[in-house]
Coordinates of C-alpha atoms in Angstrom, one line a residue:
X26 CA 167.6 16.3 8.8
X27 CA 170.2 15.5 6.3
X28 CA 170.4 19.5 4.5
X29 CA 171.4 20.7 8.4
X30 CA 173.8 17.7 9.3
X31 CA 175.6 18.2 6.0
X32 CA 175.7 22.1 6.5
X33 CA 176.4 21.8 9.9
X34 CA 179.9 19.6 9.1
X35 CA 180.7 21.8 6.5
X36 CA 180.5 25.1 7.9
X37 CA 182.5 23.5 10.8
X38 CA 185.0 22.6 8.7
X39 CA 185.3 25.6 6.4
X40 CA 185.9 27.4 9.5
X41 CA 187.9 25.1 11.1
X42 CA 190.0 25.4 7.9
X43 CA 190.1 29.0 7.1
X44 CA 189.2 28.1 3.7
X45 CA 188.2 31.1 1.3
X46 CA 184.3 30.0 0.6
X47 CA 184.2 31.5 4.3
X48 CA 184.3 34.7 2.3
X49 CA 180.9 34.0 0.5
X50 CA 179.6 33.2 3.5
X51 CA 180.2 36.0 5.1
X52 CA 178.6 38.0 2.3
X53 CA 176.6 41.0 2.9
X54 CA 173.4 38.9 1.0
X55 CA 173.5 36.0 3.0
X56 CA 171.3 36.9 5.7
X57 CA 168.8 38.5 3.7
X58 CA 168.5 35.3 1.6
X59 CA 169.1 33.2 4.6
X60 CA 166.6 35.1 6.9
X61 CA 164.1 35.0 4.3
X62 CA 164.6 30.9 3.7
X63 CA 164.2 31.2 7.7
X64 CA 160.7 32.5 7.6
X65 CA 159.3 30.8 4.6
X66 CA 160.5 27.8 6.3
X67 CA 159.0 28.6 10.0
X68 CA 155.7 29.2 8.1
X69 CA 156.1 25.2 6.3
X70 CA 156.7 24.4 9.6
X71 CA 153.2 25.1 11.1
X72 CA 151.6 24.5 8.1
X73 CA 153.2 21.6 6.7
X74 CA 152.0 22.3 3.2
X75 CA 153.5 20.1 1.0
X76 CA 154.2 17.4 3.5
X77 CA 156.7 15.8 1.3
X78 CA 158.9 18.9 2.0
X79 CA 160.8 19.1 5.3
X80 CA 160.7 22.1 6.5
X81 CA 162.1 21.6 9.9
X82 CA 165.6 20.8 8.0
X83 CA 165.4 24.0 6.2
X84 CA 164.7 26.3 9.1
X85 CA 167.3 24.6 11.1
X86 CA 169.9 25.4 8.0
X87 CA 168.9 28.8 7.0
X88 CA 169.1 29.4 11.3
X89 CA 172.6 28.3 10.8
X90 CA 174.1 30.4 8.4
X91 CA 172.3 33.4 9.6
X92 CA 173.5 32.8 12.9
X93 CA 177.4 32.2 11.3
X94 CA 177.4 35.2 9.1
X95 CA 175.7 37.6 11.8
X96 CA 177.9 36.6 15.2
X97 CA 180.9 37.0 12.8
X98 CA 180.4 40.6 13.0
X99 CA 180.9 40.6 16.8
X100 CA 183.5 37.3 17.4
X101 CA 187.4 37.0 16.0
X102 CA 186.9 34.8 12.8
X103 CA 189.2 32.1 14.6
X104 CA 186.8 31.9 17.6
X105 CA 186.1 28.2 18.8
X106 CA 182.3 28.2 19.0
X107 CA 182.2 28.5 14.7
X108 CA 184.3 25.5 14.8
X109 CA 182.5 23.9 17.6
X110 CA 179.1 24.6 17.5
X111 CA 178.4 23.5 13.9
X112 CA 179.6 19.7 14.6
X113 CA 178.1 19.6 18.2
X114 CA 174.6 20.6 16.2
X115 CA 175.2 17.9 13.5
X116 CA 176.6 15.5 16.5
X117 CA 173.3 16.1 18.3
X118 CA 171.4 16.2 15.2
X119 CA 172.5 12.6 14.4
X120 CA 172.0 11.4 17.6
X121 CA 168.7 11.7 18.3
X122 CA 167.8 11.2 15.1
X123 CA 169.0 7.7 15.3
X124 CA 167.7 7.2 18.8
X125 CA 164.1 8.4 18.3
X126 CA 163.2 8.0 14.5
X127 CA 164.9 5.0 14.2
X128 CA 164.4 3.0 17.3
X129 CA 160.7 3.9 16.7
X130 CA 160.0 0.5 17.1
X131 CA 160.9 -0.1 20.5
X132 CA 159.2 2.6 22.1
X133 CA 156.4 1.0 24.3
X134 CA 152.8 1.8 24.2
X135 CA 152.1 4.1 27.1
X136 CA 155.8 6.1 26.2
X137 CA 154.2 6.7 22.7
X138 CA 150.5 7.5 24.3
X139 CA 152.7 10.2 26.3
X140 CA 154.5 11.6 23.2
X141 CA 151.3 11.3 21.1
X142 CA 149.7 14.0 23.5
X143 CA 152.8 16.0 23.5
X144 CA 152.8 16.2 19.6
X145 CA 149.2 17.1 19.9
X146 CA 150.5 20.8 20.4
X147 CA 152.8 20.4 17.6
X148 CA 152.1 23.8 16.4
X149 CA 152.6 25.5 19.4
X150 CA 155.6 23.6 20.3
X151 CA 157.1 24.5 16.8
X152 CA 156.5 28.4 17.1
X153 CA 157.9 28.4 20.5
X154 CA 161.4 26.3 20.0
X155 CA 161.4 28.2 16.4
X156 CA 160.5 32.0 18.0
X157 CA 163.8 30.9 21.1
X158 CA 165.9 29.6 18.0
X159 CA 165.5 33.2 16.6
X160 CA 165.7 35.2 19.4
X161 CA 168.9 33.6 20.4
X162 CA 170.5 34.7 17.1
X163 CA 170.1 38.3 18.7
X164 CA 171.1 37.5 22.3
X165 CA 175.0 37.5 21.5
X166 CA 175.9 37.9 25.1
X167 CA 174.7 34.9 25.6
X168 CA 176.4 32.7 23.2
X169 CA 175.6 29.6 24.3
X170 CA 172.0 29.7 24.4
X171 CA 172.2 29.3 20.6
X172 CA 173.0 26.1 20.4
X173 CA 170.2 25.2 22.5
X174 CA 168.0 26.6 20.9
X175 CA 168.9 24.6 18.4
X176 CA 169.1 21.1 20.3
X177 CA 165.7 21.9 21.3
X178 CA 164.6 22.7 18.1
X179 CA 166.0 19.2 17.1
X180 CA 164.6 17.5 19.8
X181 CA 160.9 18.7 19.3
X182 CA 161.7 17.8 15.1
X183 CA 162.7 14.0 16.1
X184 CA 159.5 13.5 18.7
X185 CA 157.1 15.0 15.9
X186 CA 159.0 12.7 13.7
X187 CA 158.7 9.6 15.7
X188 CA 154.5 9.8 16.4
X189 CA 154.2 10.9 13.0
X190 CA 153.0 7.6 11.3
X191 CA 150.6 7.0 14.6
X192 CA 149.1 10.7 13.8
X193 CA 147.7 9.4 10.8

């Protein structure tokens, strides 16, 4: 998920910075755009037409500015979670790509029969984690469900990732 790790340390450190493209972001068109990325993404994601496209990366992305340019309605601009919550996304984001796509080779056989039949309902794990992901963008209250969302969102991404060569 390179598009959301990049976006992720960059919105973190636009905000961490005050720097002026903040103002873009905050834009009254960004959601719109953003929102509609969202859903033509969520709908790549369970159909995976083209397959050389990945769609999880741009749903996470587009999830990530809406969710910065909406909660800044509601939070000071200085508030820690824009800071913190982009680079624990790309944090996480990195992590577990590098410890389930890439060690993909040391998985044993009956942990991979396991996550085969859990990536059997890859559709139905997809709209879920994607349908929470969205909801939490609305349940300010409860800011910390967003990010995981999110993490769960990334976690279902890396196991469909990881099984994906046996699928075929």
């Amino acid at each position: 998920m390179p598009i959301f790790i990049l976006s992720c340390l960059s919105l973190g450190y636009l905000a961490d910075n005050n720097h002026p493209l903040v103002a873009y972001l905050l834009s009254p068109f960004v959601i719109p755009i953003m929102g509609t990325v969202m859903v033509l993404s969520g709908i790549g994601v369970l159909i995976d037409k083209p397959s050389y496209l990945n769609w999880h990366d741009f749903f996470a992305s587009s999830t990530l500015f809406v969710w910065f340019t909406y909660w800044h309605r509601f939070f000071e601009p200085d508030a820690p979670m824009f800071i913190y919550f982009p680079y624990f996304l790309a944090f996480i984001s990195l992590i577990t790509v590098i410890l389930f796509v890439g060690q993909r080779k040391n998985i044993d056989h009956e942990t991979l029969k396991v996550m085969l039949k859990i990536a059997e309902r890859k559709r139905l794990l997809s709209m879920v984690t994607m349908a929470f992901s969205v909801a939490c963008l609305f349940l300010i209250e409860h800011f910390l469900l967003f990010p995981v969302a999110i993490t769960l969102f990334i976690i279902q991404y890396s196991l469909l990732e990881c099984v994906k060569q046996d699928e075929q």
